[in-house]
Short mmCIF file of C-alpha atoms in Angstrom, two decimals:
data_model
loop_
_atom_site.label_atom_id
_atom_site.label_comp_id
_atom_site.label_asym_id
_atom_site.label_seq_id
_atom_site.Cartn_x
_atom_site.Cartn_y
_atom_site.Cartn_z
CA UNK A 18 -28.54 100.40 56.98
CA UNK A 19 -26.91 97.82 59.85
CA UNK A 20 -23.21 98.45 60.47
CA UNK A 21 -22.37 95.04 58.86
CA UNK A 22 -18.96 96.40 57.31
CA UNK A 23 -15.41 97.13 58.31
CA UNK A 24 -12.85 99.21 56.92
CA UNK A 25 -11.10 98.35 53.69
CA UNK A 26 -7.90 97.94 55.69
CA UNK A 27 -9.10 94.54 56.54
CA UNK A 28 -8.27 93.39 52.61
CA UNK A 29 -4.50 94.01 52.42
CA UNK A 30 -3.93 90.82 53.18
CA UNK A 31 -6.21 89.07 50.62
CA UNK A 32 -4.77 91.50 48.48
CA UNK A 33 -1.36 90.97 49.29
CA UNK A 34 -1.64 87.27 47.43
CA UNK A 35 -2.14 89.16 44.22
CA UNK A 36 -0.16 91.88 44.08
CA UNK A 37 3.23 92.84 44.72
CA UNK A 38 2.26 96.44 45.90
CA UNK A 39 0.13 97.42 48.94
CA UNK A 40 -3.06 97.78 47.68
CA UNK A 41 -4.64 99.71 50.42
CA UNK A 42 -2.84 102.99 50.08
CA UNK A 43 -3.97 103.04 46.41
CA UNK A 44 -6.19 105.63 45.59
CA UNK A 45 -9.03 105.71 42.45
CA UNK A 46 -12.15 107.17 41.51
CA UNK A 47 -15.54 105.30 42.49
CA UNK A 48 -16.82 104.44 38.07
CA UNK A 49 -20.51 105.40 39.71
CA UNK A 50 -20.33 108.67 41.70
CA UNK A 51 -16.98 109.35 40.57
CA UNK A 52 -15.67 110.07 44.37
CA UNK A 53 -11.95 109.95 44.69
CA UNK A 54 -11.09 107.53 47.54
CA UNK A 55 -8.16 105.32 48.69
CA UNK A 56 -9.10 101.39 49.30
CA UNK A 57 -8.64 101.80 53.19
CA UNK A 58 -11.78 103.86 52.90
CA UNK A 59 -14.06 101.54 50.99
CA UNK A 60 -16.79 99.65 53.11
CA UNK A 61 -15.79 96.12 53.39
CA UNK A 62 -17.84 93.31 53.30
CA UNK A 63 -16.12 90.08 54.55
CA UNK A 64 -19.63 87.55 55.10
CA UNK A 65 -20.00 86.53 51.60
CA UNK A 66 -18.41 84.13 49.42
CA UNK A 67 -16.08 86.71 48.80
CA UNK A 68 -14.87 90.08 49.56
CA UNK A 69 -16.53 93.37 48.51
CA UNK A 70 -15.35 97.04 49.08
CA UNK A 71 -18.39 99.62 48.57
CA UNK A 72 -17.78 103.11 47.59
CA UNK A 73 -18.06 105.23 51.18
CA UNK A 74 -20.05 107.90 48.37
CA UNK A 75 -22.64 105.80 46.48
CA UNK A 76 -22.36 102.27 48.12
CA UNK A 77 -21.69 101.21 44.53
CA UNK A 78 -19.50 98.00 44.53
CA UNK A 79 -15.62 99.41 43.63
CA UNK A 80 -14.17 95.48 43.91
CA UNK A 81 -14.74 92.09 44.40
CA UNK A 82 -12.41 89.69 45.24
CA UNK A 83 -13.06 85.63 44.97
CA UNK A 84 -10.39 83.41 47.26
CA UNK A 85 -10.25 79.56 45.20
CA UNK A 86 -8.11 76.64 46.52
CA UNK A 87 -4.77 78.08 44.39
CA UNK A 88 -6.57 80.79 42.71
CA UNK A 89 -8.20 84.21 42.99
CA UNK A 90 -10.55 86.40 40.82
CA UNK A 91 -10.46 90.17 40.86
CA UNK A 92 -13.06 92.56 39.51
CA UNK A 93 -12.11 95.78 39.93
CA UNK A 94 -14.36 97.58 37.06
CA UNK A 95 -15.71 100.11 40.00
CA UNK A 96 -13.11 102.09 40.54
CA UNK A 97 -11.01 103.97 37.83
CA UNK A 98 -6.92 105.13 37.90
CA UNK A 99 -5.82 103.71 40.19
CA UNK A 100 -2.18 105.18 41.82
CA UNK A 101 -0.15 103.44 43.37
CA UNK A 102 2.68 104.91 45.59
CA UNK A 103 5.97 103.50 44.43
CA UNK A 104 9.52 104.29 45.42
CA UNK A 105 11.58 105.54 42.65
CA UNK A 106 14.76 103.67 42.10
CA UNK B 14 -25.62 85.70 57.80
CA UNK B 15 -23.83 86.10 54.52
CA UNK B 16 -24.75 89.44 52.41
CA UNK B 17 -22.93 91.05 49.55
CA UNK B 18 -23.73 94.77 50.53
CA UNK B 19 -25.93 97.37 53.40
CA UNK B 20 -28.80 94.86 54.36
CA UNK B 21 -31.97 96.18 52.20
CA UNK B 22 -34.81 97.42 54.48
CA UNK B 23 -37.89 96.68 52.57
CA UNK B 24 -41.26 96.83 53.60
CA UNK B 25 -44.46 94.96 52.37
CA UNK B 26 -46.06 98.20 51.20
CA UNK B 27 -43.93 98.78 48.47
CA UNK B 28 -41.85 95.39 48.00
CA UNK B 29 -43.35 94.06 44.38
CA UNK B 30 -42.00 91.12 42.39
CA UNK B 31 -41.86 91.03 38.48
CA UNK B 32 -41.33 88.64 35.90
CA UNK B 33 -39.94 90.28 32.73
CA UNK B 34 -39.88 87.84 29.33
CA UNK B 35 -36.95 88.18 27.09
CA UNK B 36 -39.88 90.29 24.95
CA UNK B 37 -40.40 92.82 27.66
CA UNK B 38 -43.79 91.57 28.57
CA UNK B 39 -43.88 92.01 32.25
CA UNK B 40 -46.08 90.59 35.00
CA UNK B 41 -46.06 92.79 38.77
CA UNK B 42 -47.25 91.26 42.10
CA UNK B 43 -47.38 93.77 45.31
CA UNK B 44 -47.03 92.12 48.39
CA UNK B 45 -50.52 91.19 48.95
CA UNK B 46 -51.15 90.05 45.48
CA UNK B 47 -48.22 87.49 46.08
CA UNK B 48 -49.50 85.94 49.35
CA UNK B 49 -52.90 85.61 47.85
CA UNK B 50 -51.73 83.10 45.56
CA UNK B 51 -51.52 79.61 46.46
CA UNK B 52 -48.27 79.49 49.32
CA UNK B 53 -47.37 76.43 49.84
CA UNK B 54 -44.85 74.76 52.77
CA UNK B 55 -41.45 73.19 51.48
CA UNK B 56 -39.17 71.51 53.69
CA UNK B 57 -35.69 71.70 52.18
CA UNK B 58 -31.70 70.73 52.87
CA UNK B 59 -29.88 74.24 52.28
CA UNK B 60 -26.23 73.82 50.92
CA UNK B 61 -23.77 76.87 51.37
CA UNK B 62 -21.24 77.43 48.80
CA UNK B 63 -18.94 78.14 52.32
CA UNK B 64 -19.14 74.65 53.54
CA UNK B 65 -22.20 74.18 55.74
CA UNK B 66 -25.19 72.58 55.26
CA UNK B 67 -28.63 73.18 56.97
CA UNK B 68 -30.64 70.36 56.91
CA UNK B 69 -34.43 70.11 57.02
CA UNK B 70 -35.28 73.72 56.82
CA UNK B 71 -39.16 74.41 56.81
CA UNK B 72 -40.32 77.42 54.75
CA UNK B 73 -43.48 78.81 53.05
CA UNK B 74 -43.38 80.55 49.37
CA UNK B 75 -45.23 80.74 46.17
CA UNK B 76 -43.62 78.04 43.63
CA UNK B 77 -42.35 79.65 40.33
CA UNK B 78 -44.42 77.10 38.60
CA UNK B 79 -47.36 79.34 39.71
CA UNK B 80 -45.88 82.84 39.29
CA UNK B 81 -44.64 81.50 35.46
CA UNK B 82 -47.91 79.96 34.70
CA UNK B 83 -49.03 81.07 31.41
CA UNK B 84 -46.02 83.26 30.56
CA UNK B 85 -45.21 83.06 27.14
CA UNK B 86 -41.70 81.87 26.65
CA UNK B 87 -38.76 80.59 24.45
CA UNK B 88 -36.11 81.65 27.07
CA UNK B 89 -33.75 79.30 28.81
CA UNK B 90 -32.21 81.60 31.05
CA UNK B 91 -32.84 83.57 33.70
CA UNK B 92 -31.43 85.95 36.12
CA UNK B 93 -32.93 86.84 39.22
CA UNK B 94 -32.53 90.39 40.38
CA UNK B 95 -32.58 91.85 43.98
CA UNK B 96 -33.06 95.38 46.05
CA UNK B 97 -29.77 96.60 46.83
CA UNK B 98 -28.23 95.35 42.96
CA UNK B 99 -27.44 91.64 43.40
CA UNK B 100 -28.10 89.19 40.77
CA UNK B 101 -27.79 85.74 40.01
CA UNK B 102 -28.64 83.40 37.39
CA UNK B 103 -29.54 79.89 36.40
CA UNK B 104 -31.13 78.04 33.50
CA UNK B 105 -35.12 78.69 33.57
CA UNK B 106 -35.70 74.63 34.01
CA UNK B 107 -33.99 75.13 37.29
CA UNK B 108 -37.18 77.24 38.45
CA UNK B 109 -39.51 74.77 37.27
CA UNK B 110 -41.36 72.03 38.15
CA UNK B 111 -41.80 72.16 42.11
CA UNK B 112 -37.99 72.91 42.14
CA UNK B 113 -37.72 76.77 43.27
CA UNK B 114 -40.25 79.41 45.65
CA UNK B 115 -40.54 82.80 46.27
CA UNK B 116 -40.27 82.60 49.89
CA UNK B 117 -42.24 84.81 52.25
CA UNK B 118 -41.47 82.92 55.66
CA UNK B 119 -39.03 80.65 57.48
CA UNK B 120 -39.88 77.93 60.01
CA UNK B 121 -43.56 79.93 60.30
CA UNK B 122 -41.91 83.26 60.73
CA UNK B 123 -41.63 86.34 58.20
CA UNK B 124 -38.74 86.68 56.87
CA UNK B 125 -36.51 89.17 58.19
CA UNK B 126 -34.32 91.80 56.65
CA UNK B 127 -31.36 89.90 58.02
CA UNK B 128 -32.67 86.81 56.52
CA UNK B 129 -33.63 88.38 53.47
CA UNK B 130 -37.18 89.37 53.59
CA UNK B 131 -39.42 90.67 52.78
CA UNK B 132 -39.57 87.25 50.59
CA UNK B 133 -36.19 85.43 48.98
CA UNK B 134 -35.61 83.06 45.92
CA UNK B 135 -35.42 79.52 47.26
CA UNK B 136 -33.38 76.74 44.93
CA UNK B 137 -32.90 74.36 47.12
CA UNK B 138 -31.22 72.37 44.82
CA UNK B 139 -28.01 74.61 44.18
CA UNK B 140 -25.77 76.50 46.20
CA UNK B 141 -27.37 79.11 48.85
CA UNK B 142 -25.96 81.77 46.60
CA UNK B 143 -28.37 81.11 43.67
CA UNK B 144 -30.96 82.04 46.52
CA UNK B 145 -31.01 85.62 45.96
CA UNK B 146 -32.00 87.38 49.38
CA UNK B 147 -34.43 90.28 49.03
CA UNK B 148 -35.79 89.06 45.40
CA UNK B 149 -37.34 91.98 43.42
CA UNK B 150 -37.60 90.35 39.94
CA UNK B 151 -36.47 87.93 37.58
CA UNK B 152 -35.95 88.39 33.66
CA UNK B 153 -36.15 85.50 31.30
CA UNK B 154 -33.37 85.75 28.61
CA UNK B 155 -32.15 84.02 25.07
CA UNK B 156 -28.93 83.71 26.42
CA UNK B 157 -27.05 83.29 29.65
CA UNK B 158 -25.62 86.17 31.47
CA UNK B 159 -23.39 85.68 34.84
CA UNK B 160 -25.00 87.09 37.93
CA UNK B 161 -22.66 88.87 40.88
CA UNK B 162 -21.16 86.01 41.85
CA UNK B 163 -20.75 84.03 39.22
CA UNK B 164 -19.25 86.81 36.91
CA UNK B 165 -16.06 86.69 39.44
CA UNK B 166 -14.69 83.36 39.75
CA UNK B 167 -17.79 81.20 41.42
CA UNK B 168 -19.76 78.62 38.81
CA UNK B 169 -22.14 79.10 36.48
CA UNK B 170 -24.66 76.43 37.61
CA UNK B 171 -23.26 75.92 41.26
CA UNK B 172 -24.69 72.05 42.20
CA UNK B 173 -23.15 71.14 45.54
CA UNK B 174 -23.45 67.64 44.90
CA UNK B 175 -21.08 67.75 41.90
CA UNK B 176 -19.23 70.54 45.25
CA UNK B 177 -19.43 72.92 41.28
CA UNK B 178 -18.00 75.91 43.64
CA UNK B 179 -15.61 77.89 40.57
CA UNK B 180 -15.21 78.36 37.42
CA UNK B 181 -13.81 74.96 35.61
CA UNK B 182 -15.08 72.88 38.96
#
């Protein structure tokens, strides 16, 4: 394996155009190897046509995300529960 | 060099290539079956999906016409299936007649890992995507079924001269 990755940090941005929460500090379970792991941690692969995070586990895809001129696609059927961190009002 | 996951290291002693028909008849090549068929040299414009172009590329491969010869087949799909889970697919005419290779080497060079080898689809014709990097097999199929790509936002059919780069382009 080449280290052709970075760290899921790197998608908050991308991330950021679709939803109103910061993404990255969510935490879910990996639908292959069922590993519990928070987006940060996912291996991130940014030289495709779109953005993939791998499970850190299994290498198992937990998202894809597709940037379009004025839309986006997200696939996140890799990953289960996902919590999010939200203040309570 | 675009990839979708961990670069597959594969070697040519126990890379093999299938052809699966949508009746589960399968045909298997190992590595040197493959190069002892008929390899023929294809010089080809490549069209990324990411906006360049690579223009008079030179590369050797065994034409699908050859590796579907004799199949027995209704199917008008097919997805092609790589090491390391990626898939993609495209209508079966798309593989035919001189129009798609399994490629073993690039401007008289193996193939690399980086570059896909041990051998890669080649469909010149469509977006570099549809040119699945470290091939293992493809399935002929009744009905279409979106590849990795394609299931999340990028075309079904992906022609770059009709610039088909998403869904509804």
């Amino acid at each position: 394996m080449t280290e052709d990755h970075i760290d899921g940090n790197a998608a908050g941005g991308a991330l950021s155009d679709v939803f109103a929460v910061d993404l990255t500090a969510a935490t879910g379970q990996c639908s292959s190897c069922a590993q519990s792991l928070a987006l940060a941690e996912a291996l991130l692969y940014t030289q495709a046509p779109g953005l993939i995070a791998r499970c850190p586990g299994c290498e198992e895809v937990v998202f894809r995300l597709v940037r379009g001129p004025g839309r986006a696609w997200l696939d996140m059927r890799g990953m289960t529960c996902v919590q999010f961190e939200l203040a309570d009002s | 060099m675009l990839s979708a996951g961990p670069t597959p290291q594969i070697s040519t002693e126990v890379w093999n290539f299938s052809v699966t028909t949508e009746t589960g008849e399968v045909r298997r090549w190992n590595w040197a079956e493959l190069n002892a068929l008929s390899v023929e040299r294809t010089t080809v414009d490549l069209h990324c999906v990411t906006k360049w172009s690579k223009l008079a590329t030179t590369w050797e491969g065994v034409s699908l016409d050859t590796l579907l010869d004799g199949v027995e087949t209704s199917a008008e799909y097919a997805v092609a299936s790589s090491y390391g889970g990626y898939t993609t697919n495209l209508p079966l005419e798309d593989l035919l007649d001189g129009k798609a290779w399994i490629a073993v080497r690039y401007d008289g060079e193996p193939l690399t890992p980086e570059h896909g080898g041990p051998a890669r689809l080649l469909v010149p014709h469509l977006y570099l995507w549809k040119s699945a990097k470290w091939v293992r097999g493809i399935r002929l199929l009744n009905d279409d079924e979106p590849g990795f790509w394609e299931s999340v936002g990028y075309h079904n059919y992906g022609d770059p001269w009709r610039e088909q780069r998403y869904w509804g382009d």
